[in-house]
Coordinates of C-alpha atoms and ligand atoms in Angstrom, one line a residue:
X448 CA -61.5 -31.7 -70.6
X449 CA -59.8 -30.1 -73.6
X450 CA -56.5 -30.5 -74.7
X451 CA -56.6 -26.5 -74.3
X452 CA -57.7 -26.6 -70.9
X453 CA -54.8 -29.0 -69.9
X454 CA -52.3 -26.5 -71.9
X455 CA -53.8 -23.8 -69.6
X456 CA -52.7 -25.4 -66.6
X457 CA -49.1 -26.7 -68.1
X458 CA -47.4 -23.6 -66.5
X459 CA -49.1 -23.7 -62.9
X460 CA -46.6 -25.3 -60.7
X461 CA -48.5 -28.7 -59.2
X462 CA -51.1 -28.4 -61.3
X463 CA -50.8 -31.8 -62.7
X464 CA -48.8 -35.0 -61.7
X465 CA -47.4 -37.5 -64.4
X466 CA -47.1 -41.1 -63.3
X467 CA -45.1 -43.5 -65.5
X468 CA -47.0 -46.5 -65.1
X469 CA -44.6 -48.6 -67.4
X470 CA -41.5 -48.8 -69.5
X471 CA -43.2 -51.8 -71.2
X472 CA -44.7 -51.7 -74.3
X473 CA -46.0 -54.3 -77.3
X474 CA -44.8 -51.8 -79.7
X475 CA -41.2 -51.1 -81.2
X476 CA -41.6 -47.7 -82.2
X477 CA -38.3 -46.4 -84.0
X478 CA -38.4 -43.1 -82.4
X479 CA -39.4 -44.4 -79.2
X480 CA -38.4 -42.0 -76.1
X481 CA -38.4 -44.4 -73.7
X482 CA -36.8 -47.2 -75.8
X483 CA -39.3 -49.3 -74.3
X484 CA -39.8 -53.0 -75.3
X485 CA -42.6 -55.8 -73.5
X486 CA -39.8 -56.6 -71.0
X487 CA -39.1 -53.4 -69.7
X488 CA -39.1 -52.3 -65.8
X489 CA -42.0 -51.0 -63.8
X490 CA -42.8 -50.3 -60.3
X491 CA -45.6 -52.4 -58.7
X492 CA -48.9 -51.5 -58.8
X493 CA -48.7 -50.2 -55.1
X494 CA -46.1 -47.8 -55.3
X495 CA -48.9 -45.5 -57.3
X496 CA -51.4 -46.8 -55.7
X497 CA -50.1 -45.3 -52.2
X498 CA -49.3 -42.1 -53.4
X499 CA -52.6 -41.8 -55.2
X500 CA -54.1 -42.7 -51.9
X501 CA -52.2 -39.5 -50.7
X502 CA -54.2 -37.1 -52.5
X503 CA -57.4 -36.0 -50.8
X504 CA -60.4 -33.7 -51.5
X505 CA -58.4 -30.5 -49.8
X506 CA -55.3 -31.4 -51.5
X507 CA -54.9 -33.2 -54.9
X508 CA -53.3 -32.3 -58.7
X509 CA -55.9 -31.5 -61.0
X510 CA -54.6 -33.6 -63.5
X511 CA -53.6 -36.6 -63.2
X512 CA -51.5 -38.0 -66.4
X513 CA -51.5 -41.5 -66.9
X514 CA -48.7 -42.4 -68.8
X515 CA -45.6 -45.1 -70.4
X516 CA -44.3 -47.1 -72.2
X517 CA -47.9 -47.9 -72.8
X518 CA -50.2 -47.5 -69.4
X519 CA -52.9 -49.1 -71.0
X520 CA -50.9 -52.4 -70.2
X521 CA -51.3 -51.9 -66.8
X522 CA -55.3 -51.3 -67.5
X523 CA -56.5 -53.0 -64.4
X524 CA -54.3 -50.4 -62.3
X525 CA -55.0 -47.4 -64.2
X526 CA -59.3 -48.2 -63.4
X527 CA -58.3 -48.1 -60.0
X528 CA -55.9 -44.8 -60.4
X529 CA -58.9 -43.6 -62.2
X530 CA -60.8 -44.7 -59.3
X531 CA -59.0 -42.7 -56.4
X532 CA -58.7 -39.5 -58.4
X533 CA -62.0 -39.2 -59.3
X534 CA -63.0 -39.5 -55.8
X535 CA -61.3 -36.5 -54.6
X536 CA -61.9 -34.6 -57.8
X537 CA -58.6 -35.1 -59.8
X538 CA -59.1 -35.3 -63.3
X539 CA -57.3 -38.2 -65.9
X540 CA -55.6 -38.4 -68.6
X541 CA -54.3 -41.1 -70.6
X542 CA -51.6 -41.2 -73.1
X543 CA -51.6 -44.3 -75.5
X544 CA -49.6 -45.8 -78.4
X545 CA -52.9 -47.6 -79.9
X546 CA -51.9 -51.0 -79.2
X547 CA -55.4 -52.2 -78.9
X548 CA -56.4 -51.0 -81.7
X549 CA -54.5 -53.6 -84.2
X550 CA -57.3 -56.1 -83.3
X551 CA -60.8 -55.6 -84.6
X552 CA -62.7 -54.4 -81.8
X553 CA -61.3 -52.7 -78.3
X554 CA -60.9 -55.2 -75.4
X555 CA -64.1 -54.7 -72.7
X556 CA -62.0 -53.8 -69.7
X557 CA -59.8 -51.3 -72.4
X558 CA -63.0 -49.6 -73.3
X559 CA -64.2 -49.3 -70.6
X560 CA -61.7 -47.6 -69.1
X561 CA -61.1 -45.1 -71.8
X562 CA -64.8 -44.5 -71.4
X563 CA -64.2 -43.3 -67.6
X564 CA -60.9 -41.1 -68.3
X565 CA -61.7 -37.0 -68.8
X566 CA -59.2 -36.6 -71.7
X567 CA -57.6 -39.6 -74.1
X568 CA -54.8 -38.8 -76.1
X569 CA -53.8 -41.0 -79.0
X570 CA -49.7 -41.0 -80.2
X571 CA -50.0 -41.0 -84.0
X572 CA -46.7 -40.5 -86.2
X573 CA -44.9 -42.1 -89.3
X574 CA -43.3 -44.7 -87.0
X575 CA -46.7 -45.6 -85.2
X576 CA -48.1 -45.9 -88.6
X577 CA -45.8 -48.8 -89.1
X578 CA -47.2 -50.6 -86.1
X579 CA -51.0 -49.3 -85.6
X580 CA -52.4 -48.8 -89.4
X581 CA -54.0 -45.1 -89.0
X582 CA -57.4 -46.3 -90.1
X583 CA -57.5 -48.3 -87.4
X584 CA -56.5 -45.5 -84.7
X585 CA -58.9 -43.7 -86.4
X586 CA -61.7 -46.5 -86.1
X587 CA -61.3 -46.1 -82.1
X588 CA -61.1 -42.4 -82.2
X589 CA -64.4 -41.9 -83.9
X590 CA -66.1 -44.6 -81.3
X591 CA -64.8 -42.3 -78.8
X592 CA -65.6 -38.8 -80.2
X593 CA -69.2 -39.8 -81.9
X594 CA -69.7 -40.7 -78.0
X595 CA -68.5 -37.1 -77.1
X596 CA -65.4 -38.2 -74.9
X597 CA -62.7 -35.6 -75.2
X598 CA -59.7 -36.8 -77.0
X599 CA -56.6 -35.8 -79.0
X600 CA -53.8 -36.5 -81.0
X601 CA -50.1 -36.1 -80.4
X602 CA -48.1 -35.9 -83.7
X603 CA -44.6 -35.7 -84.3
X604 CA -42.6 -34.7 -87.4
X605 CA -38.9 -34.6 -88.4
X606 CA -39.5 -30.6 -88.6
X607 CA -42.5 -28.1 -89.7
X608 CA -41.5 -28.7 -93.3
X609 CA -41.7 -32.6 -92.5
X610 CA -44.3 -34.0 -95.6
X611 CA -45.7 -36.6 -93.2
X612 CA -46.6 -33.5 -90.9
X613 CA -49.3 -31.7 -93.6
X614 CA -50.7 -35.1 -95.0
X615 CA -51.5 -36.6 -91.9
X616 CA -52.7 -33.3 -90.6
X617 CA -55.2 -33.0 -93.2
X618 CA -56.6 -36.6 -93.2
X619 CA -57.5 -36.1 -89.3
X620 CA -58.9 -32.8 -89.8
X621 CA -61.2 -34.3 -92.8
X622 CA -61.8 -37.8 -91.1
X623 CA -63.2 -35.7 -87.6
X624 CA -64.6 -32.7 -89.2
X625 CA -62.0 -30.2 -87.1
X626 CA -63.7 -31.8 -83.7
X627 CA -60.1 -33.6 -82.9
X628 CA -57.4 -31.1 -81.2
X629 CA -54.0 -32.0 -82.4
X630 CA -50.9 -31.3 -80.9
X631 CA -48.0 -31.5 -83.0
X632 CA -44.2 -31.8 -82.0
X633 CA -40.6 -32.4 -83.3
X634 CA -39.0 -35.9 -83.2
X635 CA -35.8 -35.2 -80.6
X636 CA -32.9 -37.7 -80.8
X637 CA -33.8 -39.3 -77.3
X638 CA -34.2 -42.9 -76.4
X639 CA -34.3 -45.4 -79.8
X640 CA -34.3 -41.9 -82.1
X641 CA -30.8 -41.5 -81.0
X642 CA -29.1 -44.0 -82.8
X643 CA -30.3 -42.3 -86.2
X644 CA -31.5 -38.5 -85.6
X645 CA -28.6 -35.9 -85.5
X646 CA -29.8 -32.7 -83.7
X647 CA -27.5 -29.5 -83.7
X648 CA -27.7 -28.7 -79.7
X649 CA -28.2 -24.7 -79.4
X650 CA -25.5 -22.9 -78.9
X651 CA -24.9 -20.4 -75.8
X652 CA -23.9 -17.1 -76.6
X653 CA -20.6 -16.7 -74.2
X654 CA -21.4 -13.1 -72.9
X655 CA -22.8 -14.0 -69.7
X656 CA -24.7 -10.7 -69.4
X657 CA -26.2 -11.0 -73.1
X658 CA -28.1 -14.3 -71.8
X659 CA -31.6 -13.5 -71.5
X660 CA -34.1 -15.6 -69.1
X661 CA -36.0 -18.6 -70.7
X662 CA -37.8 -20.3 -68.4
X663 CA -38.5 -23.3 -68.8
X664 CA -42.3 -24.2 -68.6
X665 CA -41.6 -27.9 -67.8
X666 CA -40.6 -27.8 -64.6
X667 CA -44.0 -27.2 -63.5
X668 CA -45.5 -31.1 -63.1
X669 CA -43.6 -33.4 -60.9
X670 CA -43.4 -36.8 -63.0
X671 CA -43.0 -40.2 -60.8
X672 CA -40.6 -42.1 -63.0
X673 CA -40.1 -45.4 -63.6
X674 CA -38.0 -46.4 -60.8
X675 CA -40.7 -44.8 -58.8
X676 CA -38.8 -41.4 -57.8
X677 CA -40.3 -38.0 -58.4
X678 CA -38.4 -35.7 -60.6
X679 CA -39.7 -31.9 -60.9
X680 CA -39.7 -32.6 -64.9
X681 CA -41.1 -35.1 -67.3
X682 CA -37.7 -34.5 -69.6
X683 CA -36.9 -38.2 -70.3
X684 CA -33.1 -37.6 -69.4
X685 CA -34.1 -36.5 -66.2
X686 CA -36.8 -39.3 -65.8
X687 CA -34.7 -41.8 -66.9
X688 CA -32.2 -41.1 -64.2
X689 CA -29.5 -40.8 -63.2
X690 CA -31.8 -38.2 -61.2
X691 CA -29.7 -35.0 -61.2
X692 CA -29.9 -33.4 -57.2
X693 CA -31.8 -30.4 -57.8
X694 CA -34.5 -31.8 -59.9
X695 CA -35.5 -34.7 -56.8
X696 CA -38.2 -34.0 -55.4
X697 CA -39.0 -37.2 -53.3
X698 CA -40.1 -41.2 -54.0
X699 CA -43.5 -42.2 -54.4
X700 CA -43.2 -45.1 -52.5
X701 CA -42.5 -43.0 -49.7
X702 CA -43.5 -39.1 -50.0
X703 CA -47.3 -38.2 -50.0
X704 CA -48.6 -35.6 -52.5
X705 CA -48.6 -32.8 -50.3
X706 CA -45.0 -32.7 -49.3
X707 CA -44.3 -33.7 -53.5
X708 CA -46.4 -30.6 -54.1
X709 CA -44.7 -28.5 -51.5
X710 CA -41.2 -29.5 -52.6
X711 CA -42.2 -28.4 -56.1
X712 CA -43.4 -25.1 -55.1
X713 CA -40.7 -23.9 -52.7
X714 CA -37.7 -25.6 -54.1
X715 CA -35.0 -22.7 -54.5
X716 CA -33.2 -24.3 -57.6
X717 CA -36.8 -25.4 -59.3
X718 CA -38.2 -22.2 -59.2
X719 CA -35.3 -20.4 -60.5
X720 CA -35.5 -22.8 -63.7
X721 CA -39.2 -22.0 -64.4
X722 CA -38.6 -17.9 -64.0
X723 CA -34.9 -17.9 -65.3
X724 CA -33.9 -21.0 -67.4
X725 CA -30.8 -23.4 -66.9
X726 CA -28.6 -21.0 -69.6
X727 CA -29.4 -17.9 -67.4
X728 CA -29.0 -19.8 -64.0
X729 CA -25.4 -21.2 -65.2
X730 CA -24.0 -18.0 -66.2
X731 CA -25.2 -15.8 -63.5
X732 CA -25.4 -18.7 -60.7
X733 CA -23.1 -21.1 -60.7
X734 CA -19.6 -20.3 -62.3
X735 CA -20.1 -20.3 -66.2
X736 CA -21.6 -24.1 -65.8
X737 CA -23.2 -23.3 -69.2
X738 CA -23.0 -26.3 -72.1
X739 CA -24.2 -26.9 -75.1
X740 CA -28.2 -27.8 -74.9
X741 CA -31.1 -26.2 -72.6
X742 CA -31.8 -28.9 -70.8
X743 CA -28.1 -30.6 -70.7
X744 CA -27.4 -27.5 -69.1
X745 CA -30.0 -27.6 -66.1
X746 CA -28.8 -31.4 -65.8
X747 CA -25.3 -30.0 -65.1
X748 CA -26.3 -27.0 -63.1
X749 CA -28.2 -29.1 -60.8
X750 CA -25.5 -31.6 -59.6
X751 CA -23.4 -28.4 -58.6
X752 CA -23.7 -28.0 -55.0
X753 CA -22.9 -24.1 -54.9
X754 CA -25.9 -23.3 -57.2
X755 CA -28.2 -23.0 -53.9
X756 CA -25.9 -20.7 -52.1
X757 CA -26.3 -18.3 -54.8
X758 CA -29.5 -18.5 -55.2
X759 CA -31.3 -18.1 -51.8
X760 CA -31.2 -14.7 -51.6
X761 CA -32.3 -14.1 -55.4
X762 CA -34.8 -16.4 -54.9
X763 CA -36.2 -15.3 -51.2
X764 CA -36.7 -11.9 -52.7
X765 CA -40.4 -10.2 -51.3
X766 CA -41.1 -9.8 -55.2
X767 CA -39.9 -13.1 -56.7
X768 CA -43.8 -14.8 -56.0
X769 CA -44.8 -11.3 -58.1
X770 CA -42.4 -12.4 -61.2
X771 CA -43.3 -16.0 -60.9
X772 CA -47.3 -15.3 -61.2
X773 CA -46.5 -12.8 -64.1
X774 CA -44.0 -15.4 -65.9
X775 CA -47.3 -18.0 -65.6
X776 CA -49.5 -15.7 -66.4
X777 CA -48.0 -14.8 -70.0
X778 CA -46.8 -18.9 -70.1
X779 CA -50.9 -19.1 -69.7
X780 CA -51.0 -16.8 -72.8
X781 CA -48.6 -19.2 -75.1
X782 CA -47.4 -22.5 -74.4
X783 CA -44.8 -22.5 -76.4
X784 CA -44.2 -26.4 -76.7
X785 CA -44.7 -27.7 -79.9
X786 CA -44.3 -26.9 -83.4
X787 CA -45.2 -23.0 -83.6
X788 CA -47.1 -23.6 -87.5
X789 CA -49.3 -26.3 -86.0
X790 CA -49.9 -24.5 -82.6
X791 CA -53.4 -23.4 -83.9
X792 CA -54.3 -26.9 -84.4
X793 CA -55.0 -27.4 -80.2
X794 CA -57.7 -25.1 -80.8
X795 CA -59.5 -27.5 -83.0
X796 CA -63.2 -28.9 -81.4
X797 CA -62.7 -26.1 -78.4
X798 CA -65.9 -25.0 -77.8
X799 CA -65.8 -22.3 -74.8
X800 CA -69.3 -21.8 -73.8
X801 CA -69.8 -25.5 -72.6
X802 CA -66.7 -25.3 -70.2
X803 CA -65.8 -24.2 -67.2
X804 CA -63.4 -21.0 -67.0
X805 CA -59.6 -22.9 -66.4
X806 CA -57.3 -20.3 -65.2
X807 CA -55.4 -22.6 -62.3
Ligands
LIG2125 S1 -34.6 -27.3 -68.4 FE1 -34.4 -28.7 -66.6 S2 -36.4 -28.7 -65.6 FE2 -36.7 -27.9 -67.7 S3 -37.2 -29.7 -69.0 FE3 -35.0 -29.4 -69.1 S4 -34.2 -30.7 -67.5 FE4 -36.3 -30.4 -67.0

């Protein structure tokens, strides 16, 4: 599976399913999301085991996104995630910070694993450098790729005009031969990043009527976070909890799929932030609860109990399933995660006629 074919699908509500197998991880990364270090929390293994158990052949994500911390700790576990999914016909991914790859060849039960996933992705970035050497990711990469396993890498700058961004850019483009899809992003003061990145949060506009929908094309994938709830977002804020109401969509030691799925697709407040936005929401829903910051603003929003009222009969509409396929549809057209100058770098490797159509 292609990086492009799993961008395809980012917009479709339940498409895919995030599980965070693991705040721990071997690495201190100084940007680190999570802040994760070795001795931080996870759920056991059977909390994802039972709700992967949930998903059947009528009824299951189509991606299933296997991530941390580093999941790749947890290697035995993800095999047997790998193991359920596949047997219903959920595809995996697996996100990793290239632990592994500090030693000189891949432990067996690691590579065999990545050999069994349908899309790796490998985190590379200045502050990974300092932990993984590149050449090294890159050793594992090519085993991978000459093998023809799909994989990709995730990149992060400071900005688009970040140096880092165009040199490392053009060493993986050179060392694969364009066959590697890279996905580039913005460092964002979350998690370790805070205590040194200043970000200017975006400013509302305060016209209420001037505020323009934005929806936001994250709140498609349910995440199960660390503490084993599932959130209808993989923002870390919102992952790392406290949950805020709205955005709960059940517990994984608990809920099967179905009802997580069904939760995601009808929830009142959820669909309103993937059509409208939080900004647009706040202004027009729920009493000028507008702030400073997209998402601080659907944290806020969501914790205020009248928002709901408002919004049922917006929401319960005959046409609102018409504007929710056409917001998709042009989401489908541009996902606009990412840094816009790189976007054309997901392309890379994508070869069309040896894939299936992937229209979700
Ligand atoms: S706007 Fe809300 S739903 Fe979207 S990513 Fe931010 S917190 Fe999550």
């Amino acid at each position: 599976m292609h990086l492009v074919d799993m961008l395809a699908l980012r917009p479709v509500p339940a498409a895919a399913v995030f599980f965070s197998l693991t705040r721990r991880c071997p690495l201190s990364c100084a940007h680190c999301s999570t802040n994760s270090m070795l001795t931080s929390d996870e759920q056991p293994a059977e909390v994802f085991l039972r709700f992967a158990d949930s998903f059947t052949s009528a009824d299951h994500p189509e991606i299933l996104m296997l991530t941390g911390g580093e999941a790749l700790l947890r290697v035995k576990l993800v095999q047997q995630l790998i193991e359920r999914a596949h047997a219903v016909g959920t595809k995996v991914c697996v996100i990793s910070g290239m632990f592994f790859a500090r030693e000189p060849t891949v432990p067996p039960l690691i590579r065999d694993v990545i050999a069994t996933v349908d899309h790796f992705t490998a985190s590379l970035d200045v502050f990974h450098e300092q932990q993984v050497p590149r050449a090294q990711v890159f050793r594992v990469l090519h085993e991978l790729v000459d093998r023809g396993q799909d994989v990709s890498l995730q990149v992060v700058g400071l900005d688009a005009h970040d140096p880092y961004l165009a040199e490392v850019i053009d060493d993986i483009r050179q060392t694969f031969a364009d066959r590697v899809p890279i996905m580039v992003a913005q460092v964002r003061a979350v998690g370790r990043a805070k205590t040194w990145l200043q970000q200017q949060p975006a400013h509302l506009p305060h016209l209420p009527l001037d505020i323009d929908p934005a929806p936001c094309v994250l709140a498609a994938w349910p995440t199960v976070a660390f503490d084993g709830a599932v959130v209808a977002c993989c923002n870390q804020a919102v992952v790392d909890g406290p949950h805020p109401e709205h955005l709960l969509l059940g517990h994984a030691a608990v809920d099967d799929w179905t009802t997580i799925r069904e939760r995601c697709l009808s929830s009142h407040f959820v669909r309103a932030i993937r059509v409208f936005g939080p900004h647009y929401v706040a202004e027009r829903y729920s009493a000028g609860n507008g702030c400073d910051g997209y998402c601080a603003t659907c944290h806020k929003v969501a914790n205020d109990p009248a928002v709901i009222t408002q919004l049922e009969p917006v929401i319960s509409r005959a046409t609102m399933p018409i504007v929710e396929q056409q917001v998709m549809l042009m989401q489908q057209e541009r996902f606009s995660q990412g840094i816009l100058t790189y976007e054309h770098l997901r392309w890379l490797g994508y070869a069309p006629e040896k894939r299936a159509v992937c229209v979700g």
